[in-house]
GROMACS .gro file of C-alpha atoms in nm:
model
  423
    1GLY     CA    1   0.498  -0.526  -0.341
    2CYS     CA    2   0.293  -0.374  -0.060
    3LYS     CA    3   0.307  -0.014   0.060
    4LEU     CA    4   0.540  -0.121   0.340
    5ASN     CA    5   0.784  -0.268   0.088
    6GLN     CA    6   0.757   0.052  -0.117
    7PHE     CA    7   0.843   0.260   0.189
    8GLU     CA    8   1.150   0.049   0.260
    9THR     CA    9   1.259   0.071  -0.103
   10ASP     CA   10   1.221   0.450  -0.101
   11SER     CA   11   1.416   0.476   0.224
   12ILE     CA   12   1.703   0.260   0.095
   13ALA     CA   13   1.714   0.464  -0.227
   14THR     CA   14   1.719   0.786  -0.023
   15GLN     CA   15   2.017   0.668   0.183
   16LEU     CA   16   2.209   0.563  -0.129
   17ALA     CA   17   2.132   0.891  -0.307
   18GLU     CA   18   2.245   1.092  -0.005
   19SER     CA   19   2.570   0.888  -0.004
   20GLY     CA   20   2.645   0.998  -0.358
   21TYR     CA   21   2.490   0.721  -0.563
   22GLN     CA   22   2.275   0.809  -0.862
   23VAL     CA   23   1.939   0.631  -0.878
   24VAL     CA   24   1.867   0.504  -1.232
   25GLU     CA   25   1.601   0.295  -1.401
   26PHE     CA   26   1.632  -0.079  -1.338
   27ASP     CA   27   1.733  -0.165  -1.695
   28GLU     CA   28   1.990   0.112  -1.730
   29PRO     CA   29   2.363   0.041  -1.678
   30ALA     CA   30   2.428   0.024  -1.304
   31ASP     CA   31   2.695  -0.081  -1.054
   32VAL     CA   32   2.439  -0.226  -0.812
   33ARG     CA   33   2.074  -0.329  -0.836
   34VAL     CA   34   1.858  -0.371  -0.527
   35ILE     CA   35   1.551  -0.596  -0.552
   36ASN     CA   36   1.305  -0.566  -0.262
   37SER     CA   37   1.093  -0.872  -0.330
   38CYS     CA   38   0.741  -0.991  -0.249
   39THR     CA   39   0.606  -1.342  -0.183
   40VAL     CA   40   0.236  -1.290  -0.114
   41THR     CA   41   0.136  -1.506  -0.415
   42ASN     CA   42   0.296  -1.752  -0.657
   43ARG     CA   43   0.286  -1.476  -0.916
   44ALA     CA   44   0.486  -1.248  -0.685
   45ASP     CA   45   0.744  -1.526  -0.644
   46ARG     CA   46   0.777  -1.559  -1.023
   47LYS     CA   47   0.818  -1.184  -1.068
   48SER     CA   48   1.082  -1.173  -0.794
   49ARG     CA   49   1.278  -1.456  -0.957
   50ASN     CA   50   1.250  -1.294  -1.299
   51LEU     CA   51   1.382  -0.961  -1.169
   52TRP     CA   52   1.668  -1.138  -0.996
   53ASN     CA   53   1.759  -1.320  -1.319
   54ARG     CA   54   1.745  -0.995  -1.518
   55ALA     CA   55   1.968  -0.822  -1.265
   56THR     CA   56   2.234  -1.094  -1.265
   57ARG     CA   57   2.238  -1.109  -1.645
   58ALA     CA   58   2.291  -0.732  -1.658
   59GLY     CA   59   2.611  -0.756  -1.456
   60GLY     CA   60   2.731  -0.563  -1.155
   61VAL     CA   61   2.631  -0.635  -0.796
   62THR     CA   62   2.280  -0.752  -0.707
   63VAL     CA   63   2.117  -0.724  -0.364
   64LEU     CA   64   1.812  -0.948  -0.320
   65THR     CA   65   1.602  -0.880  -0.012
   66GLY     CA   66   1.239  -0.881   0.099
   67CYS     CA   67   0.975  -1.141   0.176
   68PHE     CA   68   1.070  -1.373  -0.113
   69VAL     CA   69   1.409  -1.417   0.054
   70ASP     CA   70   1.254  -1.506   0.390
   71SER     CA   71   1.011  -1.757   0.238
   72HIS     CA   72   1.279  -1.930   0.028
   73ARG     CA   73   1.584  -1.919   0.257
   74ASP     CA   74   1.647  -2.294   0.228
   75GLU     CA   75   1.681  -2.284  -0.149
   76LEU     CA   76   1.851  -1.949  -0.207
   77GLU     CA   77   2.225  -1.945  -0.242
   78SER     CA   78   2.447  -1.656  -0.339
   79ASP     CA   79   2.584  -1.691  -0.691
   80GLY     CA   80   2.893  -1.487  -0.605
   81GLN     CA   81   2.725  -1.183  -0.759
   82THR     CA   82   2.426  -1.151  -0.528
   83TYR     CA   83   2.394  -1.049  -0.164
   84ILE     CA   84   2.099  -1.231  -0.005
   85VAL     CA   85   1.960  -1.005   0.270
   86PRO     CA   86   1.668  -1.113   0.495
   87ASN     CA   87   1.395  -0.871   0.600
   88GLU     CA   88   1.535  -0.809   0.948
   89GLU     CA   89   1.866  -0.688   0.800
   90LYS     CA   90   1.720  -0.486   0.514
   91GLN     CA   91   1.795  -0.153   0.680
   92SER     CA   92   2.170  -0.230   0.647
   93ILE     CA   93   2.171  -0.250   0.267
   94PRO     CA   94   2.321   0.099   0.208
   95ALA     CA   95   2.605   0.019   0.450
   96LEU     CA   96   2.650  -0.322   0.288
   97VAL     CA   97   2.680  -0.165  -0.059
   98ASP     CA   98   2.931   0.092   0.065
   99ALA     CA   99   3.135  -0.181   0.233
  100HIS     CA  100   3.135  -0.391  -0.085
  101PHE     CA  101   3.291  -0.114  -0.289
  102ARG     CA  102   3.550  -0.060  -0.016
  103GLY     CA  103   3.636  -0.431  -0.024
  104GLU     CA  104   3.503  -0.485   0.329
  105ILE     CA  105   3.248  -0.713   0.495
  106ILE     CA  106   3.003  -0.585   0.758
  107HIS     CA  107   2.781  -0.758   1.011
  108PRO     CA  108   2.433  -0.600   0.989
  109GLN     CA  109   2.286  -0.453   1.306
  110GLY     CA  110   1.973  -0.256   1.389
  111SER     CA  111   1.597  -0.300   1.402
  112VAL     CA  112   1.320  -0.322   1.144
  113PHE     CA  113   1.243   0.044   1.217
  114ASP     CA  114   1.590   0.179   1.139
  115PHE     CA  115   1.482   0.339   0.813
  116PRO     CA  116   1.516   0.714   0.765
  117VAL     CA  117   1.230   0.920   0.625
  118PRO     CA  118   1.249   0.880   0.246
  119ASN     CA  119   1.270   1.185   0.026
  120ARG     CA  120   1.048   1.210  -0.279
  121THR     CA  121   1.286   1.025  -0.513
  122PHE     CA  122   1.005   0.808  -0.649
  123HIS     CA  123   0.680   0.954  -0.514
  124THR     CA  124   0.529   1.290  -0.418
  125ARG     CA  125   0.372   1.125  -0.113
  126THR     CA  126   0.595   1.041   0.183
  127THR     CA  127   0.536   0.707   0.354
  128ILE     CA  128   0.610   0.651   0.723
  129LYS     CA  129   0.647   0.302   0.870
  130VAL     CA  130   0.467   0.263   1.203
  131GLN     CA  131   0.445  -0.114   1.253
  132ASP     CA  132   0.580  -0.446   1.121
  133GLY     CA  133   0.490  -0.813   1.153
  134CYS     CA  134   0.159  -0.982   1.234
  135ASP     CA  135   0.026  -1.224   1.496
  136ASN     CA  136  -0.309  -1.302   1.331
  137HIS     CA  137  -0.196  -1.613   1.138
  138CYS     CA  138  -0.476  -1.617   0.883
  139THR     CA  139  -0.480  -1.965   0.732
  140PHE     CA  140  -0.385  -1.848   0.380
  141CYS     CA  141  -0.112  -1.600   0.477
  142ILE     CA  142   0.264  -1.647   0.490
  143ILE     CA  143   0.341  -1.292   0.611
  144PRO     CA  144   0.383  -1.385   0.983
  145GLN     CA  145   0.652  -1.632   0.874
  146VAL     CA  146   0.846  -1.381   0.662
  147ARG     CA  147   0.785  -1.059   0.861
  148GLY     CA  148   0.777  -1.210   1.209
  149ARG     CA  149   0.572  -1.119   1.513
  150ALA     CA  150   0.393  -0.786   1.540
  151GLN     CA  151   0.614  -0.495   1.644
  152SER     CA  152   0.511  -0.133   1.693
  153ARG     CA  153   0.744   0.160   1.650
  154GLN     CA  154   0.759   0.412   1.935
  155THR     CA  155   0.497   0.686   1.904
  156ASP     CA  156   0.741   0.972   1.961
  157ALA     CA  157   0.970   0.842   1.686
  158ILE     CA  158   0.680   0.823   1.440
  159VAL     CA  159   0.562   1.175   1.522
  160ALA     CA  160   0.918   1.303   1.478
  161SER     CA  161   0.942   1.132   1.137
  162VAL     CA  162   0.612   1.288   1.029
  163GLN     CA  163   0.733   1.631   1.138
  164GLU     CA  164   1.060   1.578   0.949
  165ALA     CA  165   0.866   1.489   0.634
  166ILE     CA  166   0.643   1.796   0.668
  167ASP     CA  167   0.945   2.019   0.723
  168ASP     CA  168   1.094   1.869   0.405
  169GLY     CA  169   0.787   1.982   0.211
  170ALA     CA  170   0.573   1.667   0.210
  171LYS     CA  171   0.207   1.745   0.146
  172GLU     CA  172   0.073   1.394   0.197
  173ILE     CA  173   0.186   1.152   0.467
  174VAL     CA  174   0.098   0.784   0.422
  175LEU     CA  175   0.110   0.561   0.730
  176THR     CA  176   0.203   0.201   0.658
  177GLY     CA  177   0.262  -0.129   0.836
  178VAL     CA  178   0.166  -0.496   0.814
  179ASN     CA  179  -0.120  -0.482   1.066
  180MET     CA  180  -0.159  -0.124   1.187
  181SER     CA  181  -0.498  -0.176   1.351
  182ARG     CA  182  -0.308  -0.374   1.619
  183TYR     CA  183  -0.059  -0.091   1.681
  184ARG     CA  184   0.031  -0.058   2.049
  185ASP     CA  185   0.297   0.151   2.222
  186GLY     CA  186   0.226   0.170   2.594
  187ASP     CA  187  -0.111   0.342   2.632
  188ASN     CA  188  -0.121   0.441   2.265
  189GLY     CA  189  -0.328   0.237   2.023
  190PHE     CA  190  -0.362   0.324   1.657
  191ALA     CA  191  -0.626   0.593   1.716
  192GLU     CA  192  -0.408   0.765   1.975
  193LEU     CA  193  -0.110   0.751   1.738
  194VAL     CA  194  -0.304   0.919   1.459
  195GLU     CA  195  -0.435   1.183   1.701
  196LYS     CA  196  -0.078   1.275   1.797
  197ILE     CA  197   0.025   1.292   1.431
  198LEU     CA  198  -0.262   1.528   1.357
  199GLU     CA  199  -0.126   1.762   1.625
  200ALA     CA  200   0.187   1.834   1.418
  201ARG     CA  201   0.263   2.201   1.370
  202ASP     CA  202   0.032   2.406   1.154
  203ALA     CA  203   0.105   2.325   0.793
  204ARG     CA  204  -0.090   2.230   0.483
  205TYR     CA  205  -0.071   1.852   0.461
  206ARG     CA  206  -0.300   1.554   0.471
  207ILE     CA  207  -0.280   1.207   0.625
  208ARG     CA  208  -0.359   0.892   0.433
  209ILE     CA  209  -0.366   0.545   0.588
  210SER     CA  210  -0.264   0.247   0.377
  211SER     CA  211  -0.402  -0.106   0.402
  212LEU     CA  212  -0.582  -0.190   0.729
  213GLU     CA  213  -0.737  -0.497   0.883
  214PRO     CA  214  -1.104  -0.424   0.967
  215ASP     CA  215  -1.082  -0.551   1.326
  216GLN     CA  216  -0.984  -0.338   1.627
  217LEU     CA  217  -1.102  -0.013   1.463
  218ASP     CA  218  -1.304   0.156   1.734
  219ALA     CA  219  -1.533   0.461   1.739
  220ARG     CA  220  -1.244   0.685   1.845
  221PHE     CA  221  -1.055   0.596   1.527
  222ILE     CA  222  -1.359   0.640   1.302
  223GLU     CA  223  -1.427   0.986   1.445
  224LEU     CA  224  -1.079   1.097   1.335
  225PHE     CA  225  -1.209   1.114   0.977
  226ARG     CA  226  -1.399   1.428   1.069
  227HIS     CA  227  -1.059   1.604   1.086
  228GLU     CA  228  -0.982   1.814   0.779
  229ARG     CA  229  -0.636   1.660   0.744
  230MET     CA  230  -0.763   1.303   0.725
  231SER     CA  231  -0.813   1.166   0.374
  232PRO     CA  232  -1.156   0.997   0.345
  233HIS     CA  233  -1.018   0.673   0.206
  234LEU     CA  234  -0.931   0.336   0.359
  235HIS     CA  235  -0.814   0.012   0.203
  236LEU     CA  236  -1.002  -0.234   0.426
  237CYS     CA  237  -0.912  -0.596   0.350
  238LEU     CA  238  -1.239  -0.790   0.318
  239GLN     CA  239  -1.094  -1.105   0.149
  240SER     CA  240  -1.438  -1.271   0.116
  241GLY     CA  241  -1.803  -1.183   0.143
  242SER     CA  242  -1.885  -1.531   0.275
  243ALA     CA  243  -1.912  -1.580   0.650
  244ARG     CA  244  -1.807  -1.944   0.612
  245THR     CA  245  -1.500  -1.853   0.409
  246LEU     CA  246  -1.398  -1.580   0.654
  247LEU     CA  247  -1.419  -1.835   0.935
  248ALA     CA  248  -1.208  -2.085   0.738
  249MET     CA  249  -0.956  -1.808   0.667
  250ARG     CA  250  -0.942  -1.736   1.041
  251ARG     CA  251  -1.017  -1.370   0.985
  252GLN     CA  252  -1.080  -1.161   1.297
  253TYR     CA  253  -1.416  -1.009   1.191
  254THR     CA  254  -1.747  -1.112   1.039
  255ALA     CA  255  -1.916  -0.996   0.720
  256LEU     CA  256  -2.170  -0.809   0.937
  257GLU     CA  257  -1.897  -0.627   1.133
  258TYR     CA  258  -1.736  -0.523   0.806
  259ARG     CA  259  -2.069  -0.390   0.677
  260LEU     CA  260  -2.128  -0.186   0.992
  261LEU     CA  261  -1.777  -0.038   0.971
  262VAL     CA  262  -1.834   0.077   0.613
  263GLU     CA  263  -2.169   0.227   0.712
  264LYS     CA  264  -2.009   0.425   0.996
  265LEU     CA  265  -1.739   0.563   0.767
  266ARG     CA  266  -1.995   0.670   0.507
  267SER     CA  267  -2.213   0.831   0.772
  268ILE     CA  268  -1.921   1.077   0.811
  269ASP     CA  269  -1.872   1.119   0.437
  270PRO     CA  270  -2.117   0.959   0.189
  271LEU     CA  271  -1.836   0.956  -0.070
  272PHE     CA  272  -1.587   0.784   0.164
  273ASN     CA  273  -1.372   0.569  -0.065
  274VAL     CA  274  -1.344   0.210   0.057
  275THR     CA  275  -1.111  -0.011  -0.145
  276THR     CA  276  -1.037  -0.374  -0.067
  277ASP     CA  277  -0.874  -0.710  -0.138
  278ILE     CA  278  -1.074  -1.022  -0.228
  279ILE     CA  279  -0.938  -1.375  -0.257
  280VAL     CA  280  -1.133  -1.609  -0.486
  281GLY     CA  281  -1.111  -1.985  -0.495
  282PHE     CA  282  -1.015  -2.037  -0.131
  283PRO     CA  283  -1.026  -2.411  -0.042
  284GLY     CA  284  -1.385  -2.521  -0.006
  285GLU     CA  285  -1.533  -2.209  -0.170
  286SER     CA  286  -1.858  -2.319  -0.338
  287ASP     CA  287  -2.049  -2.133  -0.607
  288GLU     CA  288  -2.286  -2.009  -0.336
  289MET     CA  289  -1.999  -1.879  -0.120
  290PHE     CA  290  -1.841  -1.707  -0.419
  291ALA     CA  291  -2.177  -1.545  -0.498
  292GLU     CA  292  -2.164  -1.387  -0.152
  293SER     CA  293  -1.837  -1.215  -0.247
  294LEU     CA  294  -1.999  -1.082  -0.565
  295ALA     CA  295  -2.288  -0.954  -0.355
  296ALA     CA  296  -2.046  -0.781  -0.117
  297VAL     CA  297  -1.879  -0.594  -0.404
  298ARG     CA  298  -2.220  -0.471  -0.520
  299GLU     CA  299  -2.330  -0.377  -0.168
  300HIS     CA  300  -2.020  -0.188  -0.056
  301GLN     CA  301  -1.968   0.007  -0.382
  302PHE     CA  302  -1.592  -0.026  -0.357
  303GLY     CA  303  -1.372   0.232  -0.525
  304HIS     CA  304  -1.139  -0.051  -0.626
  305VAL     CA  305  -1.102  -0.424  -0.563
  306HIS     CA  306  -0.762  -0.591  -0.575
  307THR     CA  307  -0.846  -0.950  -0.672
  308PHE     CA  308  -0.629  -1.252  -0.593
  309PRO     CA  309  -0.694  -1.609  -0.706
  310TYR     CA  310  -0.607  -1.816  -0.398
  311SER     CA  311  -0.239  -1.911  -0.408
  312VAL     CA  312  -0.102  -2.206  -0.210
  313ARG     CA  313   0.166  -2.092   0.034
  314LYS     CA  314   0.378  -2.374   0.173
  315GLY     CA  315   0.363  -2.390   0.553
  316THR     CA  316   0.019  -2.231   0.590
  317ARG     CA  317  -0.290  -2.410   0.723
  318ALA     CA  318  -0.487  -2.351   0.406
  319ALA     CA  319  -0.228  -2.544   0.204
  320ARG     CA  320  -0.329  -2.855   0.402
  321MET     CA  321  -0.704  -2.801   0.370
  322PRO     CA  322  -0.921  -3.032   0.156
  323ASN     CA  323  -1.135  -2.934  -0.142
  324HIS     CA  324  -0.894  -2.708  -0.328
  325VAL     CA  325  -1.063  -2.524  -0.614
  326ALA     CA  326  -0.958  -2.598  -0.971
  327SER     CA  327  -0.735  -2.336  -1.137
  328SER     CA  328  -0.984  -2.284  -1.420
  329VAL     CA  329  -1.260  -2.207  -1.168
  330LYS     CA  330  -1.037  -1.964  -0.978
  331THR     CA  331  -0.948  -1.789  -1.304
  332ASP     CA  332  -1.312  -1.751  -1.400
  333ARG     CA  333  -1.413  -1.624  -1.056
  334ALA     CA  334  -1.129  -1.371  -1.058
  335ARG     CA  335  -1.251  -1.249  -1.397
  336GLN     CA  336  -1.603  -1.201  -1.262
  337ILE     CA  337  -1.480  -1.005  -0.961
  338ARG     CA  338  -1.256  -0.786  -1.177
  339GLU     CA  339  -1.540  -0.707  -1.419
  340LEU     CA  340  -1.771  -0.619  -1.132
  341SER     CA  341  -1.492  -0.417  -0.971
  342GLU     CA  342  -1.451  -0.208  -1.286
  343GLU     CA  343  -1.825  -0.136  -1.284
  344SER     CA  344  -1.810  -0.041  -0.917
  345LYS     CA  345  -1.504   0.180  -0.969
  346ARG     CA  346  -1.668   0.367  -1.258
  347ALA     CA  347  -1.989   0.409  -1.061
  348TYR     CA  348  -1.801   0.540  -0.758
  349ARG     CA  349  -1.593   0.791  -0.956
  350SER     CA  350  -1.900   0.904  -1.148
  351ARG     CA  351  -2.054   1.019  -0.819
  352HIS     CA  352  -1.779   1.285  -0.798
  353ILE     CA  353  -1.869   1.447  -1.130
  354GLY     CA  354  -2.004   1.799  -1.088
  355ARG     CA  355  -1.827   1.850  -0.755
  356GLU     CA  356  -1.509   2.031  -0.652
  357ALA     CA  357  -1.208   1.868  -0.489
  358THR     CA  358  -0.858   1.936  -0.361
  359LEU     CA  359  -0.595   1.783  -0.587
  360LEU     CA  360  -0.235   1.717  -0.491
  361VAL     CA  361  -0.043   1.752  -0.818
  362GLU     CA  362   0.197   1.460  -0.851
  363GLN     CA  363   0.303   1.472  -1.215
  364VAL     CA  364   0.323   1.728  -1.493
  365ASP     CA  365   0.387   1.604  -1.845
  366ALA     CA  366   0.701   1.702  -2.036
  367ALA     CA  367   0.512   1.961  -2.239
  368GLY     CA  368   0.380   2.126  -1.922
  369VAL     CA  369   0.024   2.091  -2.049
  370VAL     CA  370  -0.132   1.817  -1.833
  371ALA     CA  371  -0.114   1.765  -1.456
  372ARG     CA  372  -0.210   1.446  -1.277
  373GLY     CA  373  -0.275   1.374  -0.914
  374LEU     CA  374  -0.512   1.235  -0.653
  375THR     CA  375  -0.798   1.400  -0.470
  376GLU     CA  376  -0.854   1.367  -0.098
  377HIS     CA  377  -1.080   1.068  -0.182
  378TYR     CA  378  -0.793   0.893  -0.366
  379VAL     CA  379  -0.949   0.951  -0.706
  380PRO     CA  380  -0.714   1.016  -1.002
  381VAL     CA  381  -0.769   1.345  -1.185
  382ARG     CA  382  -0.617   1.488  -1.504
  383VAL     CA  383  -0.614   1.867  -1.547
  384ASP     CA  384  -0.534   2.091  -1.845
  385LEU     CA  385  -0.269   2.348  -1.745
  386ARG     CA  386  -0.274   2.578  -2.045
  387ASP     CA  387  -0.451   2.851  -1.846
  388ALA     CA  388  -0.278   2.779  -1.513
  389PRO     CA  389  -0.178   3.081  -1.297
  390LEU     CA  390   0.172   2.939  -1.235
  391GLU     CA  391   0.444   2.785  -1.447
  392SER     CA  392   0.369   2.413  -1.476
  393GLU     CA  393   0.688   2.303  -1.296
  394GLN     CA  394   0.581   2.508  -0.993
  395LEU     CA  395   0.260   2.310  -0.958
  396ARG     CA  396   0.416   1.975  -0.870
  397ASN     CA  397   0.357   1.888  -0.503
  398ARG     CA  398   0.105   2.173  -0.471
  399PHE     CA  399  -0.257   2.159  -0.360
  400VAL     CA  400  -0.498   2.301  -0.616
  401ARG     CA  401  -0.873   2.334  -0.623
  402VAL     CA  402  -1.036   2.166  -0.923
  403SER     CA  403  -1.380   2.109  -1.062
  404LEU     CA  404  -1.451   1.748  -1.158
  405ASP     CA  405  -1.607   1.761  -1.503
  406ARG     CA  406  -1.625   1.420  -1.671
  407LEU     CA  407  -1.497   1.065  -1.656
  408GLU     CA  408  -1.253   0.918  -1.904
  409SER     CA  409  -1.330   0.595  -2.086
  410GLY     CA  410  -1.133   0.277  -2.021
  411ASP     CA  411  -1.086   0.029  -1.737
  412ASP     CA  412  -0.917   0.266  -1.493
  413PRO     CA  413  -1.074   0.600  -1.577
  414ALA     CA  414  -0.939   0.925  -1.439
  415ILE     CA  415  -1.164   1.226  -1.397
  416ILE     CA  416  -1.103   1.517  -1.631
  417GLY     CA  417  -1.096   1.835  -1.425
  418THR     CA  418  -1.054   2.210  -1.454
  419LEU     CA  419  -0.808   2.408  -1.243
  420LEU     CA  420  -0.995   2.663  -1.031
  421ALA     CA  421  -0.739   2.802  -0.785
  422LEU     CA  422  -0.422   2.734  -0.588
  423GLU     CA  423  -0.459   2.644  -0.219
   0.00000   0.00000   0.00000
């Protein structure tokens, strides 16, 4: 699922691990399996159902939670082996599991922000939840129905969580939410929140912001990317390059406003990495309108495009619209976008060759020979460690300076780099 779902999963796993549970791979023998589901597309629904079926066949207790639960409440029934937990009670899962093994029943309480800072059980990066829910009601989107109205976490609580993560050794903090550009806590909008986070005590860390809606991002926010701790990367959800499609989707920006935003970001850093989502085959999308999305991918030189064939979501306005596009057409248009996206990704990463970058080492292979991580621009790099100045296991979660030498082949090419120095 989304970065927000990943944060919640990490936080639940952290609480269980700190209570004495051992976190294992999903298919290993286990007493309890927790599935934090997604429902953004029909494909996500199928994957959620498949995981649920695998879990129940494996035996033990299953906890099914997440957006799939909230979008299918009327049809989901516990099988005597599964706890069905809606999004607003997700934070109570560790207590629910403990109570189950004590033979007790609890009544969940708390808010959608009652998640502790996750440790690095699954990821080197530490994600912090700042916001939940959405009031935009785009015509294709079911998220307001499964996540509820927009809610913003208190600024002081967020800053405290960031400080806790830094004190725990986190080198990269990722801010996540459903619609963070609409963050509001008293006088603090999203720009003010990020400013306060950047004031955390002196330490070597960087801030990355996960998926954002392009509206409500003012000049104050854009200027924050001049700060050395801000990662020059944003996932800005375009959805379509067609002005007519954006209007039918009820998006809160125009294609021109999106273009100007990208231009402002790249005036700060010409290599600023903009990644995006694009939906193809939205009801009424003609060949001409689809061509405008292709043109937008070429124009904006995206570092990556996450492509979705339009998926009917029951209860949304788009589901009731006329002129739905045939599945075969959607499949072909998605293929075209993906092929163009791969070209754009390779072209973008090629522009980094011959430069130096700061790499946060996330993984070291079992042999201690190869390190992998992401640069400040969110570009994957692979580095040979045979001449490294430290033992390989000491490099994980460390910043290192690398030269970016050449690009791998393949659809998702990493850059091959050389280790220059520790930072």
